[in-house]
Amino acid sequence: MKRIAVIGSTGSIGVNTLRVAESHPKQFRVEVLAAGRNGKLLFDQIRRFQPSLACLYDRESAEALSGKLRGSRTRIVWGDKGLREAAGFSRSELAVFAMVGAKGLVPLVTAIQSGKDIAFANKEPFVIAGELIRSLSGKYGVTMVPIDSELSAIFQCLQGRKAGEAKRIILTSSGGPFRKFSKTALSKATVREALRHPRWKMGRKITIDSATLMNKALEVIETANFFDVSAEKVEVLIHPEAIVHSLVEWRDGSHLAQLGVTDMRLPIQYAMSYPERLPAADGIPPLRLEKIRALSFEKPDRGRFPCLRLGYEAQKAGGTMPAVLNAANEVAVDCFLNGKISFTDIPRKIGKLMRRHRVVTSPSLEDVLHADRWARENFS
Ligand code: MG
C-alpha cells in the first residue's frame, strides 16, 4: 500500500490520479489532497477519500470548507504554508504533482526535501529550474517519475540505460487543433477553436499550449533538464494519431518507441506504481493497432508555430531564460483566454520579452523566482 499526496487534485491530472487510486484500492491510499480554489470538488473528494490533510489554497474558501467538514478526520489548511505542509506531509510516501504553472516549484522543492518520491505532471518547474531539481533529488535520494505522456514514454524506453547514451530523443506531438491552419487563419483563431484539441482531453492552459506548440517547446526543455541531455538531441515529430508517445534512437540506428491509447490514466498509473506495472485502471480500452491501421509522422512547421523555435532558443540561452519564456507564456495564454490578445500575439509577445531579458547563469532558486516575477511584471 502506497500512501499518496495529490497536489493539484481538482485539475484534469489530479482527477485522473484519483480515478487510478480508486481502481486500485489495495495499492494506494490517498493521504493528502491539495487544490487551488475549487472547494466544491475538493469537498466531494474529501468525502470519498477521507484524507488526513487537505489544502485549499484560497483562504476564504478553505474556511468555508472547514465549516462544512466539522467533525471529519480531515484537517484543512490553506495558503503557501498549507500547500508546503501538504507537499511535505510526513505520512505520505509519494507526492503526485498535478499543479499547473511555475507556482508548483516551491511545493515541489518542499516535497523533495521531505524525501517523498515524486510523480510529476507539472512541467513548468522542470523548465525553469531543472538543474536545481535534479541536484536536490540526488541529494535527498528521491525517485522522480514523469507523468507527461511523452516523458513517460522516454522514461519507459530508457529503462536500464542512460539518456546520454541515446543518439536522439524524439518527442511526438499530435500537432494540436491548428495543424493544418494557414498563417492567416492562425491570426484569426478563436479561443473556442484553440480549446478543441483533437486527441487529448486536458486543462485549458495546456490545451492552448498544445495549439501554439508551446507545450512541445516546454517538453523539449523539460526533457533536456530531466534526463540531463542537450536540447539539440531532442527532436519533435508531428504524429496526429497520438499512439506513439515518444521514441529513443540509439547509436546503431535502432529506435525504441512506447505506444498506448490516449488516456492519461496510463502514464499516471505507471508513475504511481513504478517500478511495478498494474493492470490498466477500470474502463481504459486496449490498444488495437489493426483498428488504427496507419501511423503517420511529419516534421513540425516552425514558421507557423514559432513557439517551438522560442523553446530551443530559451534552452540555448540557458540560465534564467527558460523561466522568462515560461512566465511570459503563462501570462500570454491568460490574456488570450480572456480575449485581450490574438493567437499569433502569443509567440510574438513572448519573443519580444525574451529579447529584453538579461540572463543570469547557474541561477539559484531566488534568481529563478525573480526572473519569473520580472517576466510577469514586464509582459506587454
Ligand atoms: Mg505531453
Coordinates of C-alpha atoms and ligand atoms in Angstrom, one line a residue:
M1 CA 0.0 0.0 0.0
K2 CA 1.5 3.3 -1.1
R3 CA 0.3 6.4 0.7
I4 CA 0.0 9.3 -1.7
A5 CA -0.5 13.1 -1.7
V6 CA -2.2 14.6 -4.8
I7 CA -1.0 18.1 -5.2
G8 CA -3.5 19.7 -7.6
S9 CA -6.3 17.2 -7.1
T10 CA -9.1 19.1 -8.8
G11 CA -7.4 19.6 -12.2
S12 CA -7.5 17.1 -15.1
I13 CA -4.4 15.2 -14.0
G14 CA -5.5 15.2 -10.3
V15 CA -9.0 13.9 -11.1
N16 CA -7.5 11.1 -13.2
T17 CA -4.9 10.3 -10.5
L18 CA -7.8 9.7 -8.1
R19 CA -9.6 7.6 -10.6
V20 CA -6.4 5.4 -10.8
A21 CA -6.3 5.3 -7.0
E22 CA -9.9 4.2 -6.9
S23 CA -9.3 1.4 -9.4
H24 CA -6.5 0.0 -7.2
P25 CA -7.7 0.5 -3.6
K26 CA -5.3 -2.2 -2.3
Q27 CA -2.3 -0.4 -3.8
F28 CA -3.0 3.3 -3.0
R29 CA -4.3 5.2 0.0
V30 CA -4.9 8.9 -0.5
E31 CA -3.4 10.7 2.5
V32 CA -3.3 14.3 1.2
L33 CA -5.3 16.4 -1.3
A34 CA -4.4 19.9 -2.3
A35 CA -6.4 22.2 -4.6
G36 CA -6.4 25.9 -5.7
R37 CA -9.9 27.2 -5.3
N38 CA -12.3 24.5 -6.4
G39 CA -13.8 23.9 -3.0
K40 CA -16.9 22.2 -4.3
L41 CA -14.9 19.4 -6.0
L42 CA -12.4 19.2 -3.2
F43 CA -15.3 18.7 -0.7
D44 CA -16.5 15.7 -2.8
Q45 CA -13.0 14.3 -3.0
I46 CA -12.5 14.6 0.8
R47 CA -15.8 12.7 1.4
R48 CA -14.7 10.0 -1.0
F49 CA -11.1 9.5 0.1
Q50 CA -11.1 10.7 3.7
P51 CA -7.5 12.0 3.6
S52 CA -5.7 13.1 6.8
L53 CA -4.9 16.5 5.3
A54 CA -6.5 18.7 2.7
C55 CA -5.2 22.1 1.4
L56 CA -7.4 24.6 -0.3
Y57 CA -5.2 27.5 -1.4
D58 CA -7.7 30.2 -1.2
R59 CA -8.2 31.1 2.5
E60 CA -11.9 32.2 2.4
S61 CA -12.9 29.1 0.5
A62 CA -10.8 27.0 2.9
E63 CA -12.6 28.4 6.0
A64 CA -16.0 27.7 4.4
L65 CA -14.8 24.2 3.6
S66 CA -13.6 23.7 7.2
G67 CA -17.1 24.7 8.4
K68 CA -18.8 22.1 6.1
L69 CA -16.4 19.4 7.3
R70 CA -16.8 19.9 11.1
G71 CA -16.2 16.6 12.9
S72 CA -14.4 14.9 9.9
R73 CA -11.0 13.3 10.3
T74 CA -9.5 15.6 7.6
R75 CA -7.6 18.7 8.7
I76 CA -7.9 21.7 6.4
V77 CA -5.0 24.1 5.7
W78 CA -4.6 27.0 3.2
G79 CA -2.2 29.4 1.6
D80 CA 1.5 28.9 0.8
K81 CA 2.2 27.5 4.3
G82 CA -0.7 25.0 3.9
L83 CA 0.5 24.0 0.4
R84 CA 4.0 23.3 1.7
E85 CA 2.6 21.3 4.6
A86 CA 0.5 19.2 2.1
A87 CA 3.6 18.7 -0.1
G88 CA 5.8 17.5 2.8
F89 CA 3.2 15.7 4.8
S90 CA 5.1 13.1 6.9
R91 CA 2.7 10.1 6.3
S92 CA 2.7 10.2 2.5
E93 CA 5.4 8.4 0.6
L94 CA 4.6 9.5 -2.9
A95 CA 3.6 13.0 -4.0
V96 CA 1.8 13.4 -7.3
F97 CA 2.4 16.8 -8.7
A98 CA -0.5 17.8 -10.8
M99 CA -0.4 21.6 -10.5
V100 CA -0.3 23.9 -13.5
G101 CA 2.4 26.5 -13.9
A102 CA 5.6 27.8 -12.2
K103 CA 3.8 28.0 -8.9
G104 CA 4.4 24.3 -8.4
L105 CA 8.1 24.8 -8.0
V106 CA 8.2 25.8 -4.3
P107 CA 5.9 22.9 -3.0
L108 CA 7.9 20.5 -5.3
V109 CA 11.1 21.5 -3.6
T110 CA 9.5 21.0 -0.2
A111 CA 8.3 17.5 -1.2
I112 CA 11.8 16.6 -2.4
Q113 CA 13.4 18.0 0.8
S114 CA 10.9 15.8 2.8
G115 CA 12.2 12.8 1.0
K116 CA 9.0 12.0 -0.9
D117 CA 9.1 10.0 -4.1
I118 CA 7.6 12.2 -6.9
A119 CA 5.3 11.5 -9.8
F120 CA 5.2 14.8 -11.7
A121 CA 2.9 16.1 -14.4
N122 CA 3.6 19.8 -13.6
K123 CA 6.2 20.5 -16.3
E124 CA 6.9 24.2 -15.6
P125 CA 9.2 23.6 -12.5
F126 CA 11.5 21.4 -14.7
V127 CA 11.5 24.0 -17.4
I128 CA 12.5 26.9 -15.1
A129 CA 14.7 25.1 -12.5
G130 CA 15.6 21.7 -14.0
E131 CA 19.2 21.7 -12.8
L132 CA 18.2 22.7 -9.3
I133 CA 15.6 20.0 -9.0
R134 CA 17.9 17.3 -10.4
S135 CA 20.6 18.1 -7.9
L136 CA 18.1 18.3 -5.0
S137 CA 16.5 14.9 -5.9
G138 CA 20.0 13.4 -6.0
K139 CA 20.9 14.9 -2.6
Y140 CA 17.7 13.6 -0.9
G141 CA 17.7 10.2 -2.7
V142 CA 14.2 10.8 -4.2
T143 CA 12.9 8.8 -7.2
M144 CA 11.2 11.0 -9.7
V145 CA 9.0 9.6 -12.4
P146 CA 7.3 11.7 -15.1
I147 CA 3.6 11.6 -15.9
D148 CA 3.5 13.7 -19.1
S149 CA 2.9 11.0 -21.8
E150 CA 6.0 12.0 -23.8
L151 CA 8.4 11.9 -20.9
S152 CA 6.8 8.8 -19.5
A153 CA 7.4 7.2 -22.9
I154 CA 11.1 8.2 -22.9
F155 CA 11.4 7.1 -19.3
Q156 CA 10.0 3.7 -20.3
C157 CA 12.1 3.3 -23.4
L158 CA 15.3 4.2 -21.5
Q159 CA 14.8 1.6 -18.7
G160 CA 18.3 0.5 -17.7
R161 CA 20.2 2.9 -19.9
K162 CA 21.3 6.5 -19.5
A163 CA 19.7 9.1 -21.7
G164 CA 23.2 10.4 -22.5
E165 CA 23.8 7.2 -24.5
A166 CA 20.9 7.9 -26.8
K167 CA 21.6 9.4 -30.2
R168 CA 18.3 11.2 -30.3
I169 CA 15.2 11.6 -28.3
I170 CA 12.1 12.1 -30.4
L171 CA 9.1 13.7 -28.8
T172 CA 5.8 13.2 -30.7
S173 CA 3.1 15.8 -30.9
S174 CA -0.4 15.4 -32.2
G175 CA 0.0 18.8 -33.9
G176 CA -2.9 20.3 -32.0
P177 CA -6.1 21.7 -33.5
F178 CA -4.3 24.1 -35.9
R179 CA -2.0 21.6 -37.6
K180 CA -3.4 22.4 -41.0
F181 CA -4.2 26.1 -40.4
S182 CA -2.5 28.7 -42.6
K183 CA -0.7 31.7 -41.1
T184 CA -3.6 34.0 -41.8
A185 CA -6.1 31.5 -40.3
L186 CA -3.9 31.3 -37.2
S187 CA -4.0 35.1 -36.7
K188 CA -7.8 34.9 -36.5
A189 CA -8.0 31.7 -34.4
T190 CA -10.6 31.9 -31.6
V191 CA -10.4 30.7 -28.1
R192 CA -13.1 28.1 -28.8
E193 CA -11.2 26.7 -31.7
A194 CA -8.0 26.6 -29.7
L195 CA -9.6 24.7 -26.9
R196 CA -10.9 21.9 -29.2
H197 CA -7.9 19.5 -29.0
P198 CA -8.3 16.6 -31.5
R199 CA -6.8 13.8 -29.3
W200 CA -6.4 14.7 -25.6
K201 CA -8.9 16.0 -23.0
M202 CA -6.8 18.3 -20.8
G203 CA -7.0 21.5 -18.8
R204 CA -7.3 24.9 -20.5
K205 CA -3.7 26.1 -20.1
I206 CA -2.1 23.0 -21.6
T207 CA -4.7 22.8 -24.4
I208 CA -3.8 26.3 -25.6
D209 CA -0.1 25.4 -25.2
S210 CA -0.8 22.4 -27.5
A211 CA -2.4 24.7 -30.1
T212 CA 0.7 27.0 -30.2
L213 CA 3.1 24.1 -29.8
M214 CA 4.5 25.8 -26.7
N215 CA 3.6 22.7 -24.9
K216 CA 6.1 20.8 -27.1
A217 CA 8.7 23.6 -26.6
L218 CA 8.3 23.2 -22.8
E219 CA 8.6 19.5 -23.2
V220 CA 11.8 19.8 -25.1
I221 CA 13.3 21.8 -22.2
E222 CA 11.7 19.6 -19.6
T223 CA 13.2 16.5 -21.4
A224 CA 16.6 18.1 -21.7
N225 CA 16.5 19.1 -18.0
F226 CA 15.0 16.0 -16.5
F227 CA 17.1 13.5 -18.5
D228 CA 20.2 15.7 -18.5
V229 CA 20.8 15.8 -22.2
S230 CA 21.4 18.7 -24.6
A231 CA 18.2 20.1 -26.3
E232 CA 19.9 19.6 -29.6
K233 CA 19.5 15.8 -29.1
V234 CA 15.7 16.3 -28.6
E235 CA 13.6 16.5 -31.7
V236 CA 9.9 16.9 -32.4
L237 CA 7.8 14.9 -34.8
I238 CA 4.2 15.6 -35.5
H239 CA 2.2 12.4 -35.1
P240 CA -1.5 13.1 -35.5
E241 CA -2.8 9.7 -34.3
A242 CA -1.1 10.2 -30.9
I243 CA -0.4 6.5 -30.4
V244 CA 3.4 6.5 -30.4
H245 CA 4.0 8.7 -27.3
S246 CA 7.7 9.2 -28.0
L247 CA 10.9 7.4 -29.1
V248 CA 14.5 6.9 -28.3
E249 CA 17.1 6.4 -31.1
W250 CA 20.3 4.5 -30.2
R251 CA 23.7 4.9 -31.9
D252 CA 23.1 1.8 -34.0
G253 CA 20.1 3.5 -35.5
S254 CA 17.6 1.3 -33.7
H255 CA 14.5 3.1 -32.4
L256 CA 12.5 2.2 -29.3
A257 CA 9.0 3.6 -29.0
Q258 CA 6.3 3.4 -26.4
L259 CA 2.7 3.0 -27.7
G260 CA -0.6 3.2 -26.0
V261 CA -4.2 4.6 -26.2
T262 CA -4.5 8.3 -25.5
D263 CA -5.7 8.1 -21.9
M264 CA -3.7 10.0 -19.3
R265 CA -4.5 7.4 -16.6
L266 CA -1.9 5.1 -18.2
P267 CA 1.2 7.3 -17.7
I268 CA -0.3 8.5 -14.4
Q269 CA -0.7 4.9 -13.1
Y270 CA 2.8 3.9 -14.3
A271 CA 4.3 6.8 -12.4
M272 CA 2.3 5.9 -9.3
S273 CA 3.1 2.2 -9.3
Y274 CA 6.7 2.4 -10.7
P275 CA 8.7 0.2 -10.8
E276 CA 5.7 -2.2 -10.8
R277 CA 3.1 -2.4 -13.5
L278 CA -0.5 -2.8 -12.5
P279 CA -3.5 -3.9 -14.7
A280 CA -5.0 -0.9 -16.6
A281 CA -7.4 1.2 -14.5
D282 CA -11.1 0.5 -14.9
G283 CA -12.5 1.5 -18.3
I284 CA -9.3 2.0 -20.2
P285 CA -9.7 0.4 -23.6
P286 CA -7.0 -1.9 -25.0
L287 CA -4.8 -0.6 -27.9
R288 CA -5.9 -2.3 -31.2
L289 CA -3.4 -1.3 -33.8
E290 CA -5.4 -3.1 -36.5
K291 CA -8.2 -0.6 -36.0
I292 CA -5.9 2.4 -36.2
R293 CA -4.2 0.8 -39.3
A294 CA -1.8 3.5 -40.1
L295 CA 0.5 5.8 -38.1
S296 CA 1.9 8.9 -39.8
F297 CA 4.7 11.3 -39.0
E298 CA 5.8 14.7 -40.3
K299 CA 8.2 17.5 -39.4
P300 CA 6.7 20.4 -37.5
D301 CA 6.5 23.8 -39.3
R302 CA 8.4 26.3 -37.2
G303 CA 7.3 29.1 -39.4
R304 CA 3.7 28.7 -38.5
F305 CA 4.5 27.6 -34.9
P306 CA 7.3 30.0 -33.7
C307 CA 6.8 28.9 -30.1
L308 CA 8.8 25.7 -30.9
R309 CA 11.8 27.8 -32.0
L310 CA 11.5 30.0 -28.9
G311 CA 11.8 26.9 -26.7
Y312 CA 15.1 25.9 -28.3
E313 CA 16.3 29.5 -28.1
A314 CA 15.5 29.8 -24.4
Q315 CA 17.2 26.5 -23.6
K316 CA 20.3 27.5 -25.6
A317 CA 20.4 30.8 -23.8
G318 CA 20.1 28.8 -20.6
G319 CA 20.2 30.2 -17.0
T320 CA 17.0 32.2 -16.3
M321 CA 15.8 32.4 -19.9
P322 CA 13.5 29.3 -19.7
A323 CA 11.9 30.9 -16.6
V324 CA 11.2 34.0 -18.7
L325 CA 9.8 32.0 -21.6
N326 CA 7.6 30.1 -19.3
A327 CA 6.2 33.1 -17.3
A328 CA 5.7 35.1 -20.4
N329 CA 3.8 32.2 -21.9
E330 CA 1.6 31.8 -18.7
V331 CA 0.6 35.5 -19.0
A332 CA 0.1 35.4 -22.7
V333 CA -2.1 32.3 -22.5
D334 CA -4.2 34.0 -19.9
C335 CA -4.5 37.2 -22.0
F336 CA -5.5 35.1 -25.0
L337 CA -8.1 33.2 -23.0
N338 CA -9.5 36.5 -21.8
G339 CA -9.8 37.9 -25.3
K340 CA -7.0 40.5 -24.7
I341 CA -4.6 39.3 -27.4
S342 CA -4.7 37.3 -30.6
F343 CA -3.4 33.7 -31.0
T344 CA -0.4 34.9 -33.0
D345 CA 0.4 37.6 -30.4
I346 CA 1.3 34.8 -28.0
P347 CA 4.7 33.9 -29.6
R348 CA 5.3 37.5 -30.7
K349 CA 5.0 38.9 -27.2
I350 CA 7.0 36.1 -25.6
G351 CA 9.8 36.6 -28.1
K352 CA 9.8 40.3 -27.5
L353 CA 10.2 39.9 -23.8
M354 CA 12.9 37.3 -24.1
R355 CA 15.0 39.7 -26.2
R356 CA 14.8 42.2 -23.3
H357 CA 15.9 39.7 -20.6
R358 CA 19.4 39.7 -19.2
V359 CA 20.2 36.0 -18.4
V360 CA 21.6 35.0 -15.0
T361 CA 23.7 31.9 -15.5
S362 CA 23.6 28.9 -13.0
P363 CA 20.6 30.6 -11.2
S364 CA 19.6 29.9 -7.6
L365 CA 16.0 29.3 -6.6
E366 CA 15.8 33.0 -5.8
D367 CA 17.1 34.0 -9.2
V368 CA 14.6 31.8 -10.9
L369 CA 11.7 33.2 -8.9
H370 CA 13.0 36.7 -9.6
A371 CA 13.1 36.1 -13.4
D372 CA 9.6 34.7 -13.2
R373 CA 8.3 37.8 -11.4
W374 CA 10.3 40.1 -13.8
A375 CA 8.7 38.5 -16.8
R376 CA 5.2 38.7 -15.4
E377 CA 5.6 42.4 -14.5
N378 CA 7.2 43.4 -17.8
F379 CA 4.9 41.5 -20.2
S380 CA 3.2 43.8 -22.5
Ligands
MG1 MG 2.6 15.9 -23.1

